[in-house]
Coordinates of C-alpha atoms in Angstrom, one line a residue:
M298 CA 35.6 -4.1 -41.3
E299 CA 35.7 -0.7 -42.7
A300 CA 34.1 2.0 -40.6
S301 CA 31.9 4.6 -42.3
S302 CA 31.8 8.4 -42.3
Y303 CA 29.9 11.1 -44.3
V304 CA 31.9 12.6 -47.1
C305 CA 31.4 16.2 -48.4
P306 CA 30.2 16.1 -52.0
N307 CA 31.9 19.4 -52.6
C308 CA 35.5 18.7 -51.4
G309 CA 35.6 15.1 -50.3
S310 CA 36.4 16.0 -46.6
V311 CA 34.3 14.6 -43.7
M312 CA 31.0 16.1 -42.6
E313 CA 29.9 16.5 -39.0
F314 CA 26.6 17.4 -37.3
N315 CA 26.6 21.1 -36.3
S316 CA 24.6 21.4 -33.1
E317 CA 24.1 25.1 -33.4
K318 CA 22.9 25.0 -37.0
Q319 CA 21.2 21.6 -36.7
K320 CA 22.7 20.7 -40.0
M321 CA 25.5 18.6 -41.4
E322 CA 28.6 20.8 -42.2
C323 CA 31.9 20.0 -43.9
V324 CA 34.8 20.6 -41.5
H325 CA 37.0 21.8 -44.5
C326 CA 35.0 23.9 -46.9
G327 CA 31.9 24.7 -44.8
Y328 CA 29.4 23.0 -47.2
E329 CA 26.0 22.6 -45.4
A330 CA 23.1 20.2 -45.9
T331 CA 20.3 18.7 -43.8
V332 CA 20.6 15.4 -42.2
E333 CA 18.1 13.9 -44.6
E334 CA 19.9 15.2 -47.6
V335 CA 23.2 13.8 -46.4
Q336 CA 21.7 10.4 -45.6
K337 CA 20.0 10.2 -49.1
L338 CA 23.3 11.2 -50.8
Y339 CA 25.1 8.5 -48.7
E340 CA 22.6 5.9 -49.6
S341 CA 22.7 6.8 -53.4
V342 CA 26.5 6.6 -53.5
H343 CA 26.5 3.2 -51.7
K344 CA 23.4 1.9 -53.5
D345 CA 25.1 -1.1 -54.9
D346 CA 26.6 -1.8 -51.5
F347 CA 23.2 -1.7 -49.8
N348 CA 21.9 -4.3 -52.3
S349 CA 24.9 -6.7 -52.1
D350 CA 26.0 -9.3 -49.6
T351 CA 29.4 -7.8 -49.5
A352 CA 27.9 -4.5 -48.4
E353 CA 26.4 -6.2 -45.3
S354 CA 29.9 -6.6 -44.2
N355 CA 31.2 -3.1 -45.2
M356 CA 28.1 -1.2 -44.1
G357 CA 27.8 -3.1 -40.8
N358 CA 24.5 -4.9 -41.4
A359 CA 25.9 -8.1 -40.1
A360 CA 26.6 -7.8 -36.4
D361 CA 29.1 -10.7 -36.3
S362 CA 31.2 -9.6 -39.3
G363 CA 34.7 -8.1 -39.0
E364 CA 37.7 -9.1 -37.0
R365 CA 37.5 -9.5 -33.3
S366 CA 40.1 -9.2 -30.6
G367 CA 38.9 -10.4 -27.2
E368 CA 35.9 -8.2 -26.3
F369 CA 37.0 -5.6 -28.9
K370 CA 36.2 -5.3 -32.6
V371 CA 38.6 -3.9 -35.3
Y372 CA 37.4 -1.4 -37.9
R373 CA 39.4 0.4 -40.5
C374 CA 39.3 4.2 -40.8
Q375 CA 38.1 5.4 -44.3
G376 CA 40.4 8.4 -44.0
C377 CA 43.9 7.1 -43.1
G378 CA 43.4 3.4 -43.2
A379 CA 44.4 3.0 -39.5
E380 CA 42.8 0.2 -37.4
I381 CA 40.3 1.4 -34.9
L382 CA 39.8 -0.8 -31.9
T383 CA 36.4 -0.4 -30.1
D384 CA 34.6 -2.2 -27.4
E385 CA 31.3 -4.0 -28.1
N386 CA 29.1 -1.0 -27.1
T387 CA 30.7 1.8 -29.1
A388 CA 28.5 3.0 -32.0
A389 CA 30.3 6.2 -32.9
T390 CA 33.8 7.4 -32.1
F391 CA 36.9 9.1 -33.7
C392 CA 40.0 7.7 -35.4
T393 CA 42.9 7.9 -32.9
F394 CA 45.4 8.7 -35.7
C395 CA 43.7 11.2 -37.9
G396 CA 40.7 12.3 -35.7
R397 CA 38.1 11.4 -38.4
P398 CA 34.5 10.9 -37.0
T399 CA 33.8 7.2 -37.4
L400 CA 30.5 5.3 -37.3
M401 CA 30.1 1.6 -36.5
E402 CA 26.8 1.1 -38.3
D403 CA 26.5 -2.6 -37.4
R404 CA 26.1 -1.6 -33.8
L405 CA 22.8 0.2 -34.6
T406 CA 20.9 -2.1 -36.9
G407 CA 18.0 -4.5 -36.4
E408 CA 16.8 -4.5 -32.8
L409 CA 19.7 -2.2 -32.0
L410 CA 18.4 0.5 -34.3
P411 CA 17.1 3.5 -32.3
S412 CA 13.7 4.9 -33.1
Y413 CA 14.5 8.5 -32.0
V414 CA 17.4 10.8 -31.4
I415 CA 17.5 14.2 -29.7
P416 CA 20.3 16.1 -31.5
F417 CA 22.9 18.0 -29.5
K418 CA 22.0 21.7 -29.1
I419 CA 25.2 22.6 -27.2
D420 CA 28.4 22.3 -29.1
K421 CA 31.8 21.5 -27.6
E422 CA 32.9 25.1 -27.3
K423 CA 29.8 26.0 -25.3
A424 CA 30.1 22.9 -23.2
E425 CA 33.7 23.8 -22.4
H426 CA 32.6 27.3 -21.4
I427 CA 29.8 26.0 -19.2
Y428 CA 32.2 23.6 -17.4
S429 CA 34.8 26.3 -17.0
M430 CA 32.3 28.6 -15.4
W431 CA 31.1 25.8 -13.1
A432 CA 34.7 25.0 -12.0
K433 CA 35.4 28.7 -11.3
K434 CA 32.4 29.1 -9.0
G435 CA 33.9 26.8 -6.4
I436 CA 36.5 28.7 -4.4
L437 CA 37.7 25.3 -2.9
T438 CA 37.7 23.5 -6.3
P439 CA 41.1 21.9 -7.0
T440 CA 43.2 24.0 -9.5
Q441 CA 43.7 21.0 -11.8
L442 CA 39.9 20.9 -12.6
K443 CA 40.2 24.4 -14.0
S444 CA 43.1 23.7 -16.3
K445 CA 42.8 23.9 -20.1
A446 CA 43.9 20.3 -20.4
M447 CA 41.1 19.1 -18.2
I448 CA 38.5 21.3 -19.8
E449 CA 39.3 19.9 -23.3
K450 CA 38.6 16.4 -22.1
I451 CA 34.8 17.0 -22.0
T452 CA 33.2 14.5 -24.4
G453 CA 29.8 14.6 -26.2
I454 CA 28.1 11.2 -26.0
Y455 CA 24.8 10.0 -27.3
V456 CA 23.6 7.9 -24.3
P457 CA 21.2 5.0 -25.0
F458 CA 17.8 5.4 -23.3
W459 CA 14.5 3.5 -23.3
L460 CA 11.4 5.7 -23.4
Y461 CA 8.4 4.1 -21.8
D462 CA 4.7 4.7 -22.2
Y463 CA 2.7 3.4 -19.3
N464 CA -0.9 3.2 -18.2
A465 CA -1.2 3.4 -14.4
D466 CA -4.2 2.9 -12.2
L467 CA -4.2 3.2 -8.4
R468 CA -6.8 2.7 -5.7
M469 CA -5.8 4.3 -2.4
T470 CA -7.4 4.0 1.0
A471 CA -6.5 6.4 3.8
N472 CA -7.6 7.2 7.4
C473 CA -8.1 11.0 7.6
T474 CA -9.1 13.4 10.3
K475 CA -10.7 16.9 10.5
V476 CA -10.4 18.9 13.6
R477 CA -13.0 21.4 14.9
H478 CA -12.7 23.8 17.9
E479 CA -15.4 25.6 19.9
T480 CA -15.7 27.5 23.1
K481 CA -18.6 27.3 25.5
G482 CA -18.4 29.5 28.5
D483 CA -15.2 28.7 30.3
Y484 CA -14.6 25.5 28.3
Y485 CA -12.6 25.1 25.1
Y486 CA -13.6 22.0 23.0
T487 CA -11.6 20.2 20.3
H488 CA -13.6 17.8 18.1
T489 CA -11.8 15.2 15.9
D490 CA -13.8 13.6 13.1
H491 CA -12.5 10.5 11.5
F492 CA -13.0 9.5 7.9
V493 CA -12.1 6.6 5.6
V494 CA -11.3 8.1 2.2
D495 CA -11.0 6.1 -1.0
R496 CA -9.5 7.4 -4.2
E497 CA -9.0 5.8 -7.6
V498 CA -6.9 7.5 -10.2
E499 CA -6.0 6.3 -13.7
T500 CA -3.6 8.1 -16.1
D501 CA -1.1 7.6 -18.9
Y502 CA 2.6 8.6 -18.8
Y503 CA 4.5 9.1 -22.0
K504 CA 8.2 8.8 -22.8
I505 CA 9.5 8.1 -19.3
P506 CA 13.3 7.9 -19.8
A507 CA 15.7 5.4 -18.3
D508 CA 19.3 5.1 -19.4
A509 CA 20.3 1.7 -20.6
S510 CA 24.1 2.0 -20.4
E511 CA 26.0 0.1 -17.8
K512 CA 28.8 2.8 -17.9
M513 CA 26.5 5.7 -16.9
L514 CA 25.4 6.2 -13.3
D515 CA 21.7 5.9 -13.1
D516 CA 21.2 8.6 -10.5
I517 CA 23.2 11.2 -12.5
M518 CA 21.3 10.3 -15.7
D519 CA 18.0 10.6 -13.9
K520 CA 18.9 14.1 -12.5
L521 CA 19.8 15.3 -16.1
E522 CA 16.1 15.2 -16.9
P523 CA 13.9 16.6 -18.3
F524 CA 14.7 16.4 -22.0
T525 CA 12.5 18.4 -24.4
Y526 CA 10.8 15.9 -26.7
S527 CA 9.6 18.6 -29.1
N528 CA 13.1 18.5 -30.5
M529 CA 13.2 14.7 -30.9
E530 CA 13.8 13.5 -34.4
K531 CA 13.5 10.2 -36.2
F532 CA 16.9 8.5 -35.9
E533 CA 19.4 9.0 -38.8
M534 CA 23.0 8.0 -38.6
P535 CA 24.4 11.4 -39.6
Y536 CA 23.3 12.9 -36.3
L537 CA 26.1 10.9 -34.7
S538 CA 28.9 12.3 -36.9
G539 CA 31.3 14.2 -34.7
Y540 CA 30.2 12.7 -31.4
Y541 CA 30.6 9.4 -29.5
A542 CA 27.6 7.1 -29.2
E543 CA 26.9 3.8 -27.4
K544 CA 24.3 1.1 -27.9
Y545 CA 22.2 -0.2 -25.1
N546 CA 23.4 -2.8 -22.6
Y547 CA 20.0 -3.6 -21.2
T548 CA 16.9 -4.5 -23.0
S549 CA 13.6 -2.8 -22.3
E550 CA 12.4 -5.9 -20.4
Q551 CA 15.5 -5.9 -18.2
M552 CA 14.8 -2.3 -17.3
T553 CA 11.2 -3.0 -16.3
P554 CA 11.7 -3.2 -12.5
R555 CA 13.5 0.1 -12.4
I556 CA 11.0 1.9 -14.6
E557 CA 7.9 0.5 -12.8
K558 CA 9.4 1.7 -9.5
R559 CA 9.3 5.2 -10.9
V560 CA 5.8 4.8 -12.3
R561 CA 4.5 3.6 -8.9
E562 CA 6.0 6.7 -7.3
Y563 CA 4.3 8.9 -9.9
I564 CA 0.9 7.4 -9.5
H565 CA 1.2 7.3 -5.7
N566 CA 2.1 11.0 -5.5
L567 CA -0.7 12.0 -8.0
T568 CA -3.3 10.0 -6.1
R569 CA -2.2 11.2 -2.7
S570 CA -2.4 14.8 -4.0
T571 CA -6.1 14.4 -4.5
I572 CA -6.8 13.9 -0.8
K573 CA -7.0 17.5 0.5
G574 CA -8.7 19.4 3.3
Y575 CA -7.9 17.0 6.1
A576 CA -5.8 17.7 9.2
T577 CA -4.1 14.3 9.0
V578 CA -3.9 11.7 6.2
N579 CA -2.6 8.2 6.9
V580 CA -2.5 5.9 3.8
I581 CA -3.4 2.4 4.9
G582 CA -3.6 0.7 1.6
E583 CA -3.1 1.0 -2.1
Q584 CA -3.5 -1.3 -5.1
P585 CA -1.5 -0.2 -8.2
R586 CA -2.0 -1.7 -11.6
L587 CA 0.6 -0.9 -14.3
K588 CA 0.6 -1.7 -18.0
C589 CA 3.5 -1.0 -20.3
L590 CA 2.0 0.4 -23.6
Q591 CA 5.3 0.5 -25.5
A592 CA 9.0 1.1 -25.1
K593 CA 11.1 2.9 -27.7
Y594 CA 14.9 3.1 -28.0
A595 CA 16.4 6.6 -28.3
L596 CA 19.8 8.3 -28.1
L597 CA 19.9 11.4 -25.9
P598 CA 22.8 14.0 -25.8
V599 CA 25.1 14.3 -22.8
W600 CA 28.4 16.0 -22.3
I601 CA 30.6 14.0 -19.9
L602 CA 33.8 14.7 -18.0
N603 CA 35.2 12.0 -15.7
Y604 CA 38.2 12.8 -13.5
T605 CA 40.0 11.4 -10.5
Y606 CA 41.0 13.4 -7.5
E607 CA 42.9 12.0 -4.5
G608 CA 41.9 8.5 -5.5
K609 CA 38.2 9.2 -5.8
N610 CA 36.2 9.2 -9.1
F611 CA 34.1 12.3 -10.0
M612 CA 31.8 13.0 -12.9
F613 CA 30.6 16.3 -14.5
A614 CA 27.5 15.7 -16.6
L615 CA 25.8 18.3 -18.8
N616 CA 22.5 17.8 -20.6
G617 CA 23.5 18.4 -24.2
Q618 CA 20.1 19.8 -25.1
T619 CA 19.0 21.9 -22.1
G620 CA 22.4 22.8 -20.4
K621 CA 21.3 21.3 -17.0
I622 CA 24.4 20.4 -14.9
V623 CA 24.7 17.4 -12.6
A624 CA 28.2 17.2 -11.0
D625 CA 30.3 16.3 -8.0
R626 CA 32.6 19.0 -6.8
P627 CA 35.8 17.8 -5.0
I628 CA 37.3 20.0 -2.3
S629 CA 41.0 20.9 -2.3
K630 CA 42.3 20.2 1.2
K631 CA 45.1 22.7 0.6
K632 CA 42.7 25.4 -0.4
K633 CA 40.4 24.5 2.5
W634 CA 43.1 24.9 5.1
S635 CA 44.4 28.0 3.4
W636 CA 40.9 29.5 3.4
F637 CA 40.3 28.5 7.0
G638 CA 43.7 29.9 8.0
G639 CA 42.9 33.2 6.3
I640 CA 39.7 33.5 8.3
V641 CA 41.5 32.8 11.6
V642 CA 44.2 35.4 10.9
T643 CA 41.5 38.0 9.9
V644 CA 39.5 37.3 13.1
F645 CA 42.6 37.4 15.3
T646 CA 43.8 40.6 13.7
T647 CA 40.4 42.2 14.1
L648 CA 40.2 41.2 17.8
M649 CA 43.8 42.6 18.4
L650 CA 42.9 45.9 16.8
M651 CA 39.6 46.1 18.8
G652 CA 41.6 45.4 22.0
R653 CA 44.0 48.1 21.3
F654 CA 41.3 50.6 20.5
L655 CA 39.3 49.7 23.6
G656 CA 42.4 49.7 25.8

C-alpha cells in the first residue's frame, strides 16, 4: 500500500503543517497555503482515485487492504519508495529512510475518522527549548537528560481523545449543624442546631476529554488539561503532516466507566458547594443520574519524550497547544551525594572558623 503525503504545487516537495503560522508550508521553497486549500488541491489531483475501486486501496479507504506482517502493516513511501512498517495504531509518521512525512489514511476513515482536531501551536524548536529549560531547573537532574541527543528525541503526537457531552443530575442529603454561643451571668452556653439539608442540582458538561490510547498514561494525559476548544478545527488530514498520530484503541462505550467516574465527581463537588453557612456538613446520601448526550472523536496535540534512567521509565509530556508540562524528574544519585557532601563540607568549615574566632 502506498502511503500519502501532501506535495507542493510550486516545486513538488512535501508540505507540512506549520504550527506557528497555522498553515501548510513547503519545506523546500516556503510556499504557503491554508489547510483547506491544500486538501482541495489534493482531492482535485486525485479525483479519479477517489472515484475508483483502485483508489480505495491507494488512498486507504479499505482498512484491510495492503500487505501485513504480523501485527504490522507495510506502506510504501511516495518519496523514495522505501517500505514503511507501522503498527496497527499509527496514522501519521515519517519515512525512516528519507524523513518524508507519511500519512496512513486508511487508519482514519469511517468510524475511525476524527470529528475534530486541535492543531499544534508549539513547534518542535519551541518544544525542545521548553524541555531544555525544564531539565536545567533541576540541580539534581541527571546530565544525560540535558544532552542535545536527548532533547532532539522529543516527538509531536496527535493523541486520540473522546470528547463527551453529559447531562448530570444529583440529589444530595446531608446532616448539618449550626453552632451558637451565649453568655448569661457566669455561664457560657453553646447551642448546636441540627438540620437535614436536601439539594438537587442539574447541569450539562461539554467536551470532557478522555484519552483513548493504550500507550499513553491516563493520569498524565488528564493532568495536561485543559485544552482550549476555541482553537478546535474540523478534522482535515493535512493537519497531521509533519507529526505523528495514532488512532484510538478504545471505543467511546469502552471508556464510559472512566468518564462517568469523572462526571460523578464533578456533579458531587458542584452540589456539595451549594451547602454553605453550616458549622459541619455530613453527606449521608446522594442519587446521581447521568446521561451521555454525545461523544466525539478528536486528535489533540502533545509533545512526548520517553526515557529510561537506572532501569526506570520516565515521561516528559507537554501540551502542544498551551505549553503545560507534566513530567517525572529522576534524581541523579551521584549529584545528590555530591550536593549533600558540599553542604556538609560547608557547614563543617563554617563551624571550624567560628570555633577559631570564638577561641
